[in-house]
Amino acid sequence: CSTGEHAWGLERSAELWEAFSRSPLRRTAALRALVHLGHARLLLNEHIRSPGDTRVLRLVEKDAEAIDESSAQAWRIRARLALLKGDRVRALELLDSSLADYTRRGWINEAVRDEYAIGRVQGGDAGEKSAKAALDRMEQELGCPDARRNLKMYFPELAGSL
């Protein structure tokens, strides 16, 4: 997802997906969540880069269902889907849940990414100010040298100019 060149990831995951779906490892909650989260992000990011077949979004929904429904990771994927479907209110609700969960767990980098996304989805002067503050925090407090690029990997649909 980080390079924006998803063809190799899609090709490689297609080769391994069938084997994973038959494997007993798919019953392991942590591994299942990790695989489906990576797959969902890859599909979403490619859909953003090269919009087209909306059936991809149904595959992402299936991935989201395979992740623990009460997890920040699932809420974030669902928020991105809601945003792509034009439901900004639902996207904000899900991002708020994700932010609360990441904050509770102490996953500060992830929480700040959600703060950025919330600001971008809110829009307007206040939202843009909030998104900019999250960018600055990532760079100054969390040591991320290129916060814009980092956030583009997580939320390419929100990576407009700031």
mmCIF file of C-alpha atoms in Angstrom:
data_model
loop_
_atom_site.group_PDB
_atom_site.id
_atom_site.type_symbol
_atom_site.label_atom_id
_atom_site.label_comp_id
_atom_site.label_asym_id
_atom_site.label_seq_id
_atom_site.Cartn_x
_atom_site.Cartn_y
_atom_site.Cartn_z
ATOM 1 C CA CYS A 1 0.000 0.000 0.000
ATOM 2 C CA SER A 2 2.872 2.373 0.680
ATOM 3 C CA THR A 3 4.149 2.698 -2.887
ATOM 4 C CA GLY A 4 0.795 3.192 -4.570
ATOM 5 C CA GLU A 5 1.694 0.409 -6.999
ATOM 6 C CA HIS A 6 -0.748 -2.281 -6.002
ATOM 7 C CA ALA A 7 -0.625 -4.639 -8.988
ATOM 8 C CA TRP A 8 2.046 -6.884 -7.496
ATOM 9 C CA GLY A 9 0.188 -7.042 -4.158
ATOM 10 C CA LEU A 10 -3.076 -7.903 -5.842
ATOM 11 C CA GLU A 11 -1.398 -10.554 -7.956
ATOM 12 C CA ARG A 12 0.467 -12.090 -5.022
ATOM 13 C CA SER A 13 -2.523 -12.016 -2.679
ATOM 14 C CA ALA A 14 -4.714 -13.666 -5.328
ATOM 15 C CA GLU A 15 -2.236 -16.547 -5.484
ATOM 16 C CA LEU A 16 -2.293 -17.016 -1.715
ATOM 17 C CA TRP A 17 -5.926 -16.135 -0.945
ATOM 18 C CA GLU A 18 -7.388 -19.514 -1.887
ATOM 19 C CA ALA A 19 -4.806 -21.362 0.197
ATOM 20 C CA PHE A 20 -5.490 -19.102 3.184
ATOM 21 C CA SER A 21 -9.253 -19.556 2.871
ATOM 22 C CA ARG A 22 -8.815 -23.348 3.128
ATOM 23 C CA SER A 23 -6.172 -23.222 5.857
ATOM 24 C CA PRO A 24 -6.945 -23.865 9.519
ATOM 25 C CA LEU A 25 -4.903 -20.715 10.216
ATOM 26 C CA ARG A 26 -7.878 -18.654 9.081
ATOM 27 C CA ARG A 27 -9.557 -19.614 12.370
ATOM 28 C CA THR A 28 -6.850 -17.859 14.387
ATOM 29 C CA ALA A 29 -8.404 -14.506 15.273
ATOM 30 C CA ALA A 30 -5.224 -12.424 15.199
ATOM 31 C CA LEU A 31 -3.932 -13.878 11.931
ATOM 32 C CA ARG A 32 -7.384 -13.695 10.302
ATOM 33 C CA ALA A 33 -7.704 -10.028 11.289
ATOM 34 C CA LEU A 34 -4.220 -9.202 10.018
ATOM 35 C CA VAL A 35 -4.755 -10.907 6.666
ATOM 36 C CA HIS A 36 -8.199 -9.404 6.091
ATOM 37 C CA LEU A 37 -7.070 -5.958 7.225
ATOM 38 C CA GLY A 38 -4.144 -5.993 4.788
ATOM 39 C CA HIS A 39 -6.362 -7.285 2.000
ATOM 40 C CA ALA A 40 -9.040 -4.659 2.657
ATOM 41 C CA ARG A 41 -6.481 -1.828 2.684
ATOM 42 C CA LEU A 42 -4.907 -3.084 -0.528
ATOM 43 C CA LEU A 43 -8.267 -3.307 -2.305
ATOM 44 C CA LEU A 44 -9.450 0.072 -1.003
ATOM 45 C CA ASN A 45 -6.225 1.855 -1.871
ATOM 46 C CA GLU A 46 -6.226 0.407 -5.376
ATOM 47 C CA HIS A 47 -9.884 1.378 -5.791
ATOM 48 C CA ILE A 48 -8.997 4.955 -4.793
ATOM 49 C CA ARG A 49 -6.029 5.026 -7.164
ATOM 50 C CA SER A 50 -7.949 3.503 -10.045
ATOM 51 C CA PRO A 51 -11.719 3.706 -9.523
ATOM 52 C CA GLY A 52 -13.806 1.320 -11.476
ATOM 53 C CA ASP A 53 -15.539 -1.854 -10.490
ATOM 54 C CA THR A 54 -17.577 -1.190 -7.359
ATOM 55 C CA ARG A 55 -17.781 -4.935 -6.688
ATOM 56 C CA VAL A 56 -14.393 -4.412 -5.034
ATOM 57 C CA LEU A 57 -16.185 -2.589 -2.237
ATOM 58 C CA ARG A 58 -18.242 -5.713 -1.506
ATOM 59 C CA LEU A 59 -15.001 -7.673 -1.145
ATOM 60 C CA VAL A 60 -13.757 -5.048 1.292
ATOM 61 C CA GLU A 61 -17.011 -5.358 3.245
ATOM 62 C CA LYS A 62 -16.412 -9.113 3.508
ATOM 63 C CA ASP A 63 -12.902 -8.433 4.789
ATOM 64 C CA ALA A 64 -14.310 -6.009 7.361
ATOM 65 C CA GLU A 65 -16.754 -8.691 8.539
ATOM 66 C CA ALA A 66 -13.852 -11.094 9.102
ATOM 67 C CA ILE A 67 -12.130 -8.625 11.445
ATOM 68 C CA ASP A 68 -13.374 -8.326 15.034
ATOM 69 C CA GLU A 69 -16.349 -5.984 14.686
ATOM 70 C CA SER A 70 -15.445 -4.131 17.865
ATOM 71 C CA SER A 71 -11.925 -3.224 16.811
ATOM 72 C CA ALA A 72 -10.443 0.051 15.679
ATOM 73 C CA GLN A 73 -9.111 -1.630 12.544
ATOM 74 C CA ALA A 74 -12.590 -2.758 11.474
ATOM 75 C CA TRP A 75 -14.120 0.636 12.319
ATOM 76 C CA ARG A 76 -11.496 2.399 10.223
ATOM 77 C CA ILE A 77 -12.122 0.159 7.198
ATOM 78 C CA ARG A 78 -15.874 0.614 7.595
ATOM 79 C CA ALA A 79 -15.397 4.389 7.910
ATOM 80 C CA ARG A 80 -13.495 4.453 4.641
ATOM 81 C CA LEU A 81 -16.262 2.436 2.973
ATOM 82 C CA ALA A 82 -18.914 4.782 4.363
ATOM 83 C CA LEU A 83 -17.010 7.771 3.048
ATOM 84 C CA LEU A 84 -16.711 6.219 -0.416
ATOM 85 C CA LYS A 85 -20.468 5.673 -0.369
ATOM 86 C CA GLY A 86 -20.992 9.338 0.511
ATOM 87 C CA ASP A 87 -22.050 8.787 4.137
ATOM 88 C CA ARG A 88 -19.844 11.321 5.935
ATOM 89 C CA VAL A 89 -21.893 11.159 9.152
ATOM 90 C CA ARG A 90 -21.404 7.398 9.457
ATOM 91 C CA ALA A 91 -17.729 7.737 8.514
ATOM 92 C CA LEU A 92 -17.243 10.236 11.339
ATOM 93 C CA GLU A 93 -19.049 7.990 13.842
ATOM 94 C CA LEU A 94 -16.811 5.063 12.918
ATOM 95 C CA LEU A 95 -13.635 7.155 12.965
ATOM 96 C CA ASP A 96 -14.595 8.485 16.406
ATOM 97 C CA SER A 97 -14.958 4.889 17.630
ATOM 98 C CA SER A 98 -11.629 3.962 16.084
ATOM 99 C CA LEU A 99 -9.934 6.995 17.657
ATOM 100 C CA ALA A 100 -11.351 6.134 21.087
ATOM 101 C CA ASP A 101 -10.163 2.528 20.821
ATOM 102 C CA TYR A 102 -6.666 3.427 19.647
ATOM 103 C CA THR A 103 -6.394 6.066 22.377
ATOM 104 C CA ARG A 104 -7.571 3.595 25.042
ATOM 105 C CA ARG A 105 -4.937 1.095 23.884
ATOM 106 C CA GLY A 106 -2.194 3.726 23.827
ATOM 107 C CA TRP A 107 -1.614 3.358 20.082
ATOM 108 C CA ILE A 108 -0.859 7.038 19.677
ATOM 109 C CA ASN A 109 0.349 6.923 16.048
ATOM 110 C CA GLU A 110 -2.900 5.266 14.987
ATOM 111 C CA ALA A 111 -4.980 7.673 17.082
ATOM 112 C CA VAL A 112 -3.304 10.663 15.422
ATOM 113 C CA ARG A 113 -3.988 9.147 11.999
ATOM 114 C CA ASP A 114 -7.664 9.007 12.956
ATOM 115 C CA GLU A 115 -7.522 12.619 14.179
ATOM 116 C CA TYR A 116 -6.228 13.579 10.727
ATOM 117 C CA ALA A 117 -8.979 11.607 8.987
ATOM 118 C CA ILE A 118 -11.679 13.102 11.202
ATOM 119 C CA GLY A 119 -10.482 16.596 10.378
ATOM 120 C CA ARG A 120 -10.427 15.871 6.665
ATOM 121 C CA VAL A 121 -13.907 14.321 6.710
ATOM 122 C CA GLN A 122 -15.308 17.192 8.786
ATOM 123 C CA GLY A 123 -13.899 19.687 6.316
ATOM 124 C CA GLY A 124 -14.283 23.423 6.600
ATOM 125 C CA ASP A 125 -11.809 25.635 8.405
ATOM 126 C CA ALA A 126 -12.099 23.776 11.727
ATOM 127 C CA GLY A 127 -11.650 20.362 10.111
ATOM 128 C CA GLU A 128 -8.665 21.468 8.048
ATOM 129 C CA LYS A 129 -7.097 23.040 11.142
ATOM 130 C CA SER A 130 -7.567 19.773 13.023
ATOM 131 C CA ALA A 131 -6.065 17.729 10.173
ATOM 132 C CA LYS A 132 -3.085 20.104 9.977
ATOM 133 C CA ALA A 133 -2.580 19.800 13.744
ATOM 134 C CA ALA A 134 -2.501 15.992 13.405
ATOM 135 C CA LEU A 135 0.073 16.281 10.592
ATOM 136 C CA ASP A 136 2.226 18.565 12.723
ATOM 137 C CA ARG A 137 1.916 16.267 15.724
ATOM 138 C CA MET A 138 3.013 13.254 13.683
ATOM 139 C CA GLU A 139 6.111 15.080 12.522
ATOM 140 C CA GLN A 140 7.057 16.999 15.671
ATOM 141 C CA GLU A 141 5.964 14.742 18.526
ATOM 142 C CA LEU A 142 5.942 11.298 16.962
ATOM 143 C CA GLY A 143 9.034 11.623 14.771
ATOM 144 C CA CYS A 144 7.406 10.846 11.430
ATOM 145 C CA PRO A 145 9.577 12.700 8.898
ATOM 146 C CA ASP A 146 6.986 12.686 6.088
ATOM 147 C CA ALA A 147 3.575 12.663 7.727
ATOM 148 C CA ARG A 148 1.773 13.511 4.477
ATOM 149 C CA ARG A 149 3.139 10.431 2.742
ATOM 150 C CA ASN A 150 2.451 8.288 5.793
ATOM 151 C CA LEU A 151 -1.150 9.435 6.004
ATOM 152 C CA LYS A 152 -1.621 8.962 2.273
ATOM 153 C CA MET A 153 -0.867 5.257 2.800
ATOM 154 C CA TYR A 154 -3.686 5.011 5.325
ATOM 155 C CA PHE A 155 -6.214 7.399 3.806
ATOM 156 C CA PRO A 156 -5.411 8.077 0.130
ATOM 157 C CA GLU A 157 -8.980 9.267 -0.402
ATOM 158 C CA LEU A 158 -8.319 12.103 2.076
ATOM 159 C CA ALA A 159 -4.824 13.030 0.945
ATOM 160 C CA GLY A 160 -5.703 16.269 -0.794
ATOM 161 C CA SER A 161 -3.605 19.349 -0.240
ATOM 162 C CA LEU A 162 -3.440 20.912 3.200
#
